[in-house]
Each structure stands twice: as C-alpha cells, then as structure tokens.
Amino acid sequence: MLRKKECVAMLLAGGQGSRLYALTNNIAKPAVAFGAKYRIIDFPLSNCINSGIDTVGVLTQYEPLELNEYIGNGQPWDLDRAFGGVHILSPYQGKKKQSWFEGTANAIYQNLGFMKKYNPDYVLILSGDHIYKMNYAAMLRAHKETGADCTIAAIEVPLKEASRFGILNTNPDGSIYQFEEKPKVPKSNLASMGIYIFTAEKLYKYLEADDANPNSSKDFGKDVLPAMLNAGERMFSYRFKGYWKDVGTISSLWESNMDLLGDAPSFDVGDADWKIHSRNPLAPPEYIGEEAVVKNSMIALGCEVEGTVVNSVLASNVVVERGATVRDAVIMAGTVVKTGAVVEYSIVDENVVIGDGATVGEGKGAGAGIAVLGRNITIAAGAKVKGGEILDKDYKGE
Amino acid sequence: MAHSTVGVIFSNIHDENIPELSRHRTMASVPFGGRYRLIDFALSNMVNSGITTVGIVTKNNYQSLIDHLGSGKEWDLARKDGGIILLPPYSDETDRPYTTRLEALMSITGFLNHRREDYVVVSDCDGISHMDIADIVRFHEEKGADITMVYHDETKPCESSYFITLEPDPATGRIRGLKINPKDLKNGCGYHLYVNVMVMRREFLINTIQDAVTRGFSSFGRDILAKNVDTLKIYGYAFEGFYAGVNSMQDYYEHSMQLLDKAVRDEIFGNRDIYTKVRDSAPSKYLDGAYVANSLISDGCVVEGTVENCILFRGVKVGKGSVVKNSIIMQDTVIGENVTLDCVITDKNVVIRDRHSLAGCPELPYFISKGRML
C-alpha cells in the first residue's frame, strides 16, 4: 500500500460550546445529540468518508470522554483503517514542553507529527460544530485548479448577521484580497465556514511561524490566514450553496433540529446518496400506541409513544406516556415524559424524568425562550419549568 | 461456564415451514420484528450468554445470510479466536450435500474437532425467545446428562413438517418418551414441544457422530434420540418464557403481531440487546397526514397515511391517504397514495401503486413476494 495520503483532515473538536449551557456541562460540543440519532460530529465525519477522505485527526480537549467513546475505533464511519482512519488527538506532555491546545492554530501545530506521518499534499481543517453536507473532494479539486495555497469554504449569509463571522472580500475570480474577522461594518456577506484546505507545505510553514510569534493568539481566523494573505500567498474562496448551520446556541440547535421535519425538509438526513453515518442505537423499532397522536415529527428506535407528539424530534428510547404532550421540542435519548406531563418549546437532554402532570417550557408563541433541561435530572410531578429556563439539577417546583 | 460452550446454528432446517419467505433465503435470514432476521434471536441468545464462537451451518440460498452476518461485528463476533464461522456444505465429486441434520453434523466434525470448548449448544432458527443458554448448560451439568433438550409447553398442534415431542419425568426431567411427528395432537391438549435447542458435551457429540457414520445412520432424531431414549441420559429443560415457533405462515403472522403486546416486547427486547445488522437509516419520519396506532415502526420509514396494528420494517413509505391495517410491511416497500391494505404481508422491495386495495385475513394473510410491483 502507498504509505501516503493525498489529503488528511484535522477536525477541531475541543471546544466547550459554552453557549449550549447545560447541554455541554459534561460533554464536548461535537458530541451533542442532534436529529434523533446523530451527534454533531457525525456530519463532518460522514462528509469526510463520503468525500473519500479516510484519514481524520480529531482534536479534543474539553470533556473528551464521551466524544472519545463515541468515536471509538471509527468503525461506524468506515474509518477503522490499517493505514489512516480516525484518530483522537489529545493534548500531551512533551519532552520540552507540555501545554493545552491554546487556539485553533496551536492545536493543529501541536499535531504536525500526526499529519506528517501520512505525508499529505493537502490538509483539510474542519470544525465540529456545524450541520451540513459537503463534498470536500469538490473543494479539493477547486483548490488544485486554482493552484491556491489556501482555499476557504464560504457561504453567503444575511448582511445584518455578517459581523458574527469571518468575512471574505474577494475578486471576481474568487481570490481573496481581504480577510476580516467579525467586522463591525462588513464589506461583503461572504462568510468563512471555518473549513480550510491548505497545501501541506504552506500550512507547516505558517504554523511554525505563528508558533514563533509571541504576539499571536494562535488562531486561524485571527492570525494564520491574515499572515498568509499579507505575505501574498494565493488564497481563494470556495462557494458553498446548501444547508449549513452553526448549532452553537440553544436556539440554532433547536431550529436545526426542526429543519429536519416535514415532507420537503430544508435539511434531509435521509438522503441515500449522501448517507450520514453514526453509531446506531441497539433498540427495537419504536412503538406507537393505540391512543397516540404523532404529527410532523422524527422518532428514533426504541421509543414508546402513548401520548401526543407534534413538531418534535425524539431520540432513541424516549417514553411519552398516555396523556402526555410533547410539542415543538427536541428530546434526547432515554428521557421519560410521564402521564399528563406537557413539554413545549424545549430541549431536553438524555435520561431526564419529567414527572406526572409536570410542565416544561411555554408555547412557542408565548414569547419566552426555549426551556433547557440538562441530562439525568428529575422534574417532580406537577412541577412547572418556565419558558426559557435552563436547569441542570433536579427540580421540585417552587 | 458459558466461555466453555460453542454454538452451532442450523440456518436452513425448517426452510419448508414458510416457503413463501424462504424461497430466496435461508430460514435464518427471514425478516422478523421490523429490523431483525430470525437468526438474530438465536445468535443474540448465545452472545448474551457469553458464547464467543458460533458455527453457522448453511446449505443453500445463503447469500442473504452472508450479507446479513458480514464479519459478525454487529454481534461482537468478529474475533481473532472463533467468532462467527460459516460452515458451507462440503462435498467432493462423489458426495452430495447433506439432506439431514445428522449428515450436516457429520460434515462439520472438522469444526467440532478444532474447538476446545467443553459444551456445544445446537440451535435452529425457527424460534423467537429470550433464552439463557448458560442456565441450560448449568442444568445439563447438574443432571450429568448426555443430551439436554429444551422444550416449551404448547396447546396448539405444531404445523411443522418435522417436529419432536417429549415426555419428561415430572420429578427428574429425564426424558421417558420421545415422538417424531405425532399425529394425535389435538387443539387444547397440552404437550411438550422440543424447541430445537440442545446441549451436549462436545466430545459426546463428536463420538456420537462417528458412531453414526460407522453404523450408517442418517437421522439424528430417529436413529440417535428416539432409539436411545432409555439408554442415553436425555434430559428435558423446561423453557417457561415466551416462545414463538415459526412453523407456518400463519405462525409467522401471529407471532409478529404478538410483538405489539408490551409484555411480549419487554420479554424479548427488555434488559438485553438483540443484535442485528445496521444500515445507517435516518430516524423514521411522521408527516402531517400521519395517523399511527398500535404499531412498530422501524428506522428510515416515512409515514404520511394511516397505519394501524402493523409492523413496518426499515425504509417503508406509506403515502398520503393510504390506510394500512393489520399488516407486516417489509424493508423498503413503497405504498403509494390512497392504497388500502388489510392483513397483508409484503416481502422486501414491493411497490404498491396508488389506489390499490388488497386484503387477506389473519388465518391467511395476503402475501406479496419480494420485489413485486402492483
């Protein structure tokens, strides 16, 4: 076998995702459950394997246990390979120094050894907090055709939101003449998706220079990309048209789950030509009971539904008892909604027990925000959790 | 203890019970319960009892079985030592493939000789149950038995073309009588049906097979069990849990529908895993027009119509305005709009176009074979 890979992917999965509050108390953001059976990291990993990239380094730092366990040997994504495959890369102690990953660029810099082992021509940098389907092979082709040193995937965003992103200002041929990280007055609405392809030698060179620069914050967007542009390297944008959502906030995570529903969903996870691979729950088919009402919802294996489920996403082994109602909600694996309880406009994490007659959240139209329940907690019978409230401990009511 | 037990599963025996479903596949790979094949239950019972090596005896039509089993990793049986070992028929120019269980056992003596486990559990794929194999081996040891045969009490005559009933001593469990295909079974009269699971010492089985070869025996049931019921120490292990034997299409339908009963589901699926091949389907989707009651729905389904008292396998589509009742709809079947189905079993990849109406009855469900388009 050729002891070389054309392209190695490096997936930044160390982020805490602090804006997901109780949902990331004990797990890294890429391990957060999504779409009834997936986790956020399934999307970049599936994109890799579907794009023919079979060597992926996953850089972890914050609460890596569950993420590491989920990825395991990579077999669910067909990434258990004799040469290549998926590898967890955690911060390590070295002979000269020991340190945490200090920024996105530093995390990659500390793992140059991993990349070089595969002697790649190109390195693909990914992040683990977006929901999208993208053919990285097409992006790599564009990178080669333009002869770029760095290609940045970009998507048009509404101009009023553009100041939340890294914005690319480009020439008509797609080459980038300016890179602005979260500009107050954006010149364009072309946002960086945090997906980069580098020609490997250039990446190594600029990472080493960045490491030697004491004034650098060791970040791709803030330091490495501007440094390359200033030095006159060839940098191109790669236009992506399709569904792409940052699920870094409670509301965007909720919306993205809702985007899966309906006859013609804005994001289709059932696309046979671009399968989303994941670790599958070992559970029997879901049971929908005699008196159940299930409308416009997605339900995973092992659920037992005797109550009403409308506009909701239920992960595996969720129980909705008789007379209970789940509406406009995302419920993660193993949660039990007991008789007569009502869950509205909420995200409920794994293995929560919502007691008889309890209410969680307020109707979507009520104006309160999304209620969030962290994992493994119990809401006492009859207790009321207000809309927009975030709980990570047992709750008995007021 | 169970580490020291090797499993042998016969994938083809009983194919004739449900010829409609086993025409293109082994009994082992007959789909059941929404996302399983019959072999998943026998294999999961073994794996959950700590068995790590299972030889699977095949004869014909075993492509779908090989496809289902793959490397065995879904059952945690992709092992360096042991794991799933397929035992296809072996024949040289003068031989023909086996026709009886005994001949099949003769053809796998190489496999049995190579193993090191003390015990062998031999199982067919015609039953759905949650059985603790380790407990049967323990019983076998305690009794100092030569052969332990597992039985289940039945009241309905068995429809299989080949079955064995046992007469165990109520006090000791020792088998005092053994009948092959008895004709005198009547509805409502209880009897002890052998459920095609037996335990022996591996050495005992090897010696028995060799002895049978020299004497020119051909039937395990007739020549070994029935003839030696007085001389061999044959014990009956009473299995008291839920047992569903698939001996006819009617059985298949009836037992499938029993899964809609929570008590049955809890016994079969509760507190343990039934392993099966995964296919990365998306979770099932219920659209606005969906009305679903008392049904099991598998991953990858899209439901837009009415589904009542049904089992939907993976990837089934039920179109707008369609009403599907009391039916078993297998993998990737597409039901168009305004279709009416009642007591129908569709095999895989059936297409039922708009406005068709089909009905059977519980005693004789209407069967549509694999890949048909109506």
Short mmCIF file of C-alpha atoms in Angstrom, two decimals, chain A residues 3-187:
data_model
loop_
_atom_site.label_atom_id
_atom_site.label_comp_id
_atom_site.label_asym_id
_atom_site.label_seq_id
_atom_site.Cartn_x
_atom_site.Cartn_y
_atom_site.Cartn_z
CA ARG A 3 2.38 4.98 2.50
CA LYS A 4 0.92 8.35 1.72
CA LYS A 5 -2.41 10.14 1.79
CA GLU A 6 -3.29 12.88 -0.64
CA CYS A 7 -5.40 14.69 1.94
CA VAL A 8 -5.60 14.42 5.70
CA ALA A 9 -8.46 16.02 7.63
CA MET A 10 -7.99 17.64 11.03
CA LEU A 11 -11.20 18.15 12.95
CA LEU A 12 -11.19 20.70 15.74
CA ALA A 13 -13.42 19.18 18.40
CA GLY A 14 -12.04 20.66 21.58
CA GLY A 15 -14.49 23.49 22.04
CA GLN A 16 -16.62 23.75 25.13
CA GLY A 17 -19.65 25.20 23.42
CA SER A 18 -20.45 27.33 26.44
CA ARG A 19 -23.48 28.87 24.71
CA LEU A 20 -25.18 25.49 24.87
CA TYR A 21 -25.18 25.83 28.66
CA ALA A 22 -26.46 22.72 30.43
CA LEU A 23 -26.15 20.61 27.28
CA THR A 24 -22.35 20.78 27.38
CA ASN A 25 -21.79 20.54 31.14
CA ASN A 26 -20.07 17.20 30.75
CA ILE A 27 -19.56 16.71 27.04
CA ALA A 28 -17.79 18.48 24.23
CA LYS A 29 -19.98 20.30 21.74
CA PRO A 30 -19.32 17.90 18.84
CA ALA A 31 -20.75 15.09 20.99
CA VAL A 32 -24.08 16.88 21.50
CA ALA A 33 -27.01 14.83 20.19
CA PHE A 34 -28.76 16.01 17.07
CA GLY A 35 -31.61 14.84 14.85
CA ALA A 36 -32.92 11.89 16.89
CA LYS A 37 -29.95 9.59 16.32
CA TYR A 38 -26.94 11.66 15.40
CA ARG A 39 -24.30 13.69 17.14
CA ILE A 40 -22.93 16.87 15.65
CA ILE A 41 -19.61 15.22 14.79
CA ASP A 42 -21.37 12.66 12.57
CA PHE A 43 -21.75 15.34 9.91
CA PRO A 44 -18.09 16.28 9.33
CA LEU A 45 -17.05 12.63 9.76
CA SER A 46 -19.65 11.43 7.24
CA ASN A 47 -18.67 14.24 4.87
CA CYS A 48 -15.06 13.04 5.09
CA ILE A 49 -15.76 9.41 4.29
CA ASN A 50 -18.31 10.33 1.60
CA SER A 51 -15.67 12.60 0.06
CA GLY A 52 -13.09 9.82 0.01
CA ILE A 53 -11.02 11.23 2.87
CA ASP A 54 -10.19 8.31 5.13
CA THR A 55 -7.64 9.86 7.48
CA VAL A 56 -9.03 12.15 10.15
CA GLY A 57 -7.39 13.51 13.27
CA VAL A 58 -9.95 14.61 15.87
CA LEU A 59 -8.50 17.18 18.26
CA THR A 60 -10.17 17.01 21.63
CA GLN A 61 -9.63 18.95 24.81
CA TYR A 62 -12.80 19.91 26.69
CA GLU A 63 -14.61 16.94 28.36
CA PRO A 64 -13.38 14.39 25.80
CA LEU A 65 -14.58 11.19 27.49
CA GLU A 66 -17.94 10.79 25.81
CA LEU A 67 -16.68 12.01 22.46
CA ASN A 68 -13.76 9.56 22.52
CA GLU A 69 -16.05 6.74 23.45
CA TYR A 70 -18.48 7.67 20.70
CA ILE A 71 -15.82 7.73 18.02
CA GLY A 72 -14.20 4.54 19.31
CA ASN A 73 -12.27 2.83 16.54
CA GLY A 74 -14.22 4.73 13.88
CA GLN A 75 -15.95 1.66 12.51
CA PRO A 76 -19.43 3.26 12.21
CA TRP A 77 -17.97 5.76 9.72
CA ASP A 78 -15.86 3.10 7.99
CA LEU A 79 -12.85 4.89 9.46
CA ASP A 80 -11.20 1.88 11.08
CA ARG A 81 -8.31 1.54 8.68
CA ALA A 82 -4.99 -0.25 8.64
CA PHE A 83 -3.31 2.94 7.39
CA GLY A 84 -5.25 6.08 8.17
CA GLY A 85 -8.68 6.04 9.76
CA VAL A 86 -9.86 8.23 12.61
CA HIS A 87 -7.51 9.12 15.46
CA ILE A 88 -8.24 11.01 18.64
CA LEU A 89 -5.54 13.61 19.27
CA SER A 90 -5.49 14.97 22.77
CA PRO A 91 -3.10 17.47 24.35
CA TYR A 92 0.04 15.71 25.51
CA GLN A 93 3.12 16.08 27.61
CA GLY A 94 6.29 16.54 25.54
CA LYS A 95 9.96 16.34 26.42
CA LYS A 96 10.47 20.08 26.07
CA LYS A 97 7.04 21.41 26.93
CA GLN A 98 3.61 20.49 27.95
CA SER A 99 0.56 22.52 27.20
CA TRP A 100 -3.09 22.58 26.41
CA PHE A 101 -4.15 23.49 22.92
CA GLU A 102 -4.09 27.28 23.07
CA GLY A 103 -6.03 28.14 19.93
CA THR A 104 -7.13 26.52 16.73
CA ALA A 105 -3.79 27.05 15.02
CA ASN A 106 -1.84 25.87 18.03
CA ALA A 107 -3.92 22.71 18.25
CA ILE A 108 -3.00 21.84 14.67
CA TYR A 109 0.62 22.91 15.21
CA GLN A 110 0.97 20.53 18.14
CA ASN A 111 -0.10 17.70 15.88
CA LEU A 112 2.18 18.33 12.93
CA GLY A 113 3.76 14.97 13.68
CA PHE A 114 0.46 13.19 13.11
CA MET A 115 -0.09 14.87 9.74
CA LYS A 116 3.46 14.39 8.53
CA LYS A 117 3.24 10.67 9.19
CA TYR A 118 0.85 10.46 6.23
CA ASN A 119 2.97 12.72 4.04
CA PRO A 120 -0.11 14.54 2.69
CA ASP A 121 -0.17 17.01 -0.20
CA TYR A 122 -3.12 18.79 1.33
CA VAL A 123 -4.60 19.28 4.78
CA LEU A 124 -8.30 19.89 5.36
CA ILE A 125 -9.20 21.76 8.55
CA LEU A 126 -12.71 21.23 9.89
CA SER A 127 -14.67 22.20 12.94
CA GLY A 128 -17.09 20.05 14.87
CA ASP A 129 -19.98 22.42 15.36
CA HIS A 130 -21.87 22.65 12.10
CA ILE A 131 -24.67 20.72 10.48
CA TYR A 132 -24.17 20.43 6.72
CA LYS A 133 -23.48 18.04 3.88
CA MET A 134 -20.49 18.99 1.76
CA ASN A 135 -18.33 17.23 -0.76
CA TYR A 136 -14.79 18.11 0.32
CA ALA A 137 -13.46 16.33 -2.78
CA ALA A 138 -15.06 19.01 -4.97
CA MET A 139 -13.45 21.68 -2.81
CA LEU A 140 -10.09 19.95 -3.10
CA ARG A 141 -10.49 19.86 -6.89
CA ALA A 142 -11.12 23.61 -6.89
CA HIS A 143 -8.06 24.11 -4.68
CA LYS A 144 -5.91 22.26 -7.20
CA GLU A 145 -7.44 24.01 -10.21
CA THR A 146 -6.80 27.50 -8.84
CA GLY A 147 -3.35 26.49 -7.68
CA ALA A 148 -4.20 28.02 -4.32
CA ASP A 149 -2.09 27.76 -1.18
CA CYS A 150 -5.23 28.00 0.90
CA THR A 151 -8.88 27.64 -0.02
CA ILE A 152 -11.59 28.77 2.37
CA ALA A 153 -15.13 27.48 2.06
CA ALA A 154 -17.57 30.36 2.13
CA ILE A 155 -21.28 30.84 2.22
CA GLU A 156 -23.46 33.90 1.73
CA VAL A 157 -25.12 35.00 4.95
CA PRO A 158 -27.67 37.79 5.53
CA LEU A 159 -25.70 41.05 5.65
CA LYS A 160 -27.09 42.01 9.05
CA GLU A 161 -25.59 38.83 10.54
CA ALA A 162 -22.29 39.13 8.69
CA SER A 163 -20.48 40.77 11.59
CA ARG A 164 -20.70 37.49 13.54
CA PHE A 165 -18.47 35.75 11.01
CA GLY A 166 -15.06 35.91 9.42
CA ILE A 167 -15.82 37.77 6.18
CA LEU A 168 -14.01 37.20 2.87
CA ASN A 169 -13.65 40.06 0.45
CA THR A 170 -12.96 38.55 -2.94
CA ASN A 171 -12.08 39.42 -6.52
CA PRO A 172 -14.34 38.20 -9.36
CA ASP A 173 -12.12 35.11 -9.83
CA GLY A 174 -12.75 34.10 -6.23
CA SER A 175 -9.33 35.06 -4.95
CA ILE A 176 -9.35 36.72 -1.56
CA TYR A 177 -7.88 40.22 -1.17
CA GLN A 178 -9.02 40.81 2.38
CA PHE A 179 -9.97 38.75 5.35
CA GLU A 180 -11.88 40.42 8.17
CA GLU A 181 -12.61 38.59 11.40
CA LYS A 182 -16.04 39.67 12.72
CA PRO A 183 -16.01 43.15 11.13
CA LYS A 184 -18.30 45.82 12.57
CA VAL A 185 -19.09 47.13 9.10
CA PRO A 186 -18.85 44.15 6.74
CA LYS A 187 -17.96 44.87 3.10
#
